[in-house]
Amino acid sequence: MMSKLQNTTESLNSHSFNTLAIHAGQAPDPLTGAVIPPIYQTSTFVQDGINVLRNGHEYSRGSNPTRNGFETQLATLEAGHAGFAFASGIAAEDALLRAVLEPGDHIVLGADGYGGTNRLINRLHGKWGITNTPVDITDLGAVAAAVQPGKTALLWVETPSNPLLGIADLAGWAKIAQEAGALLVVDNTFATPFLQRPITLGADAVVHSTTKYIGGHSDVLGGAVIVADKIFRGQSLAETVGFQQFAGGAVAGPQDCFLAARGLKTLGLRMERHCSNAAVIAQWLQHRDEVSAVLYPGLESHPGHELAKTQADGFGGIVSLQFAGGEAAARAFAESTELFALSVSLGGVESLICYSSEMTHASVIGTKLEIPKDLVRLSVGIEQVEDLLADLELGLSAARNASLAEASV
Ligand SMILES: *Cc1c(COP(=O)(O)O)cnc(C)c1O
C-alpha cells in the first residue's frame, strides 16, 4: 500500500530562490535538533500496531524521509505541485513515460535532445507501440504539424538543447500541447530551476538528471520528475507518477538523495559562476580563427538569444563550438586540454569536454539526428576563468596543428 504523499510542496513560496534552496524540505530534525536532517538509511519502519504507521512511513520504496525532503526541496524550486526522485535521470524519464502513456500513444519529440532519451523512447518504449515524431524544437509550426489528433499524448522538449544549444519557446509548446489535450514535458537539466521554471510557463511536468547541476559535484547519479497540479486521463499526475515510483521501484536511495539535496542548496551560487564563466569563454572563442561557430544562447548572434532572455534568467554553463579545421581539429582539441577533462556528463564544479557525436550521441550516429563531427561541447565549471582560458589555448593550438597536418597530407 502506498503511504500518503509525503512530498507535496510546502507553502514557503514567499521566500526567494536561494532561501528556498536551503530551507524547503530541509527543516532541522525535530527529535534531536540536528540542523541537517539525518540520512534515514533504513529499508523499513516499525509499526505501532498492524498498519499503524508513524508519519505514513512503511517501507523505503514507498517513502523515505531523506528522499521526501529532497523531493519537496526540488519541487518547491521548480514551482511544482509534487516531486519524485529516481535512481537516475533516465529512470525518472522512464517512470514518467510508463506512468502516463498507454500502448499506441504518440510523442512529439524535440529532435535536438539527450541521446539516451531518444534511445529510451525508441528502443524500449517503441516495443510497446509508442511512436514518436522528431521535430525542430525552434519551429512551432513544425511542432503543431507533428501532433496526431487523438493519438499524441505527450510533447517532450529540452531547452537549451543538448548539444546544439537550441532554444525552444516553452509557452508556445505549452499552448500546442494544451490544444492537443496532451502533456508537455520539459527536460530542465541544462537550465536548472535557478534559470528557468517550465511549470510557470505552462509545462505539465519537468524531468531532471540530478546527476548534473543539481548534484553539482559529479559524485552521484539521480533523476527527478516534478509535476504540476493537473488531471490527465482522469487521474492527478502526482498520484499517477507517485504510484509508478512505488510500484515500479526505480527510487533514489537515501545517501544519493542526501548528496543531491546538499548540492541543490548551492545551486544558485554555482549557476551564477557557471553562467559568467561560460559567457567569458563563449565571447573569447568567437574571435578565434580556429573556431567556425560558437553555440551559446548568451551570444547576441545566437538565433534564440532574445527568446532565452524572455523565458530564462541566464544562459547556462554549456558552450558548444565547431572548428574551421573540421573533425580532425575538433578531435585534437577535445584530447588536448588538461583542466577540461575529456568525459561525458556535465554540470559539475569541474570543467568537462566532450566530443558529442561519438560520446553522448553515439546512439544516433547514422540517423538524421547525428551530431556534426566538427563539434565539441564544453561543460564550463566554476574554476577561475583565466585558468580555463589558458587551458583552452592548449586545445586550440592542438586543433591548429591537426588542421595543418591534415592539409599537408
Ligand atoms: C544526463 C542527462 C539525462 C540522463 O540522466 P542520467 O542521470 O544520466 O540517467 C537526461 N537528460 C539530459 C539533458 C541529460 O544531460
Short mmCIF file of C-alpha atoms and ligand atoms in Angstrom, two decimals, residues 88-90 93 114 158 187 189-190 209 211-212 222 346, ligand 1:
data_model
loop_
_atom_site.label_atom_id
_atom_site.label_comp_id
_atom_site.label_asym_id
_atom_site.label_seq_id
_atom_site.Cartn_x
_atom_site.Cartn_y
_atom_site.Cartn_z
CA SER A 88 18.96 8.25 -12.45
CA GLY A 89 17.67 10.81 -14.94
CA ILE A 90 16.78 8.04 -17.36
CA GLU A 93 12.07 9.69 -17.62
CA TYR A 114 19.77 13.94 -24.92
CA GLU A 158 14.70 20.15 -23.81
CA ASP A 187 13.81 18.30 -19.54
CA THR A 189 18.57 19.60 -16.74
CA PHE A 190 20.59 22.22 -18.66
CA SER A 209 19.06 14.38 -14.42
CA THR A 211 23.39 13.87 -11.75
CA LYS A 212 24.23 17.17 -13.44
CA GLY A 222 19.97 10.69 -9.79
CA LEU A 346 28.13 17.88 -17.31
C1 LIG B 1 22.38 13.19 -18.41
C2 LIG B 1 21.09 13.61 -18.95
C3 LIG B 1 19.96 12.78 -18.87
C4 LIG B 1 20.03 11.37 -18.29
O1 LIG B 1 20.30 11.36 -16.94
P1 LIG B 1 21.13 10.23 -16.15
O2 LIG B 1 21.21 10.75 -14.78
O3 LIG B 1 22.45 10.09 -16.85
O4 LIG B 1 20.35 8.96 -16.28
C5 LIG B 1 18.77 13.26 -19.36
N1 LIG B 1 18.66 14.49 -19.92
C6 LIG B 1 19.72 15.31 -20.01
C7 LIG B 1 19.55 16.66 -20.63
C8 LIG B 1 20.96 14.91 -19.54
O5 LIG B 1 22.01 15.72 -19.66
#
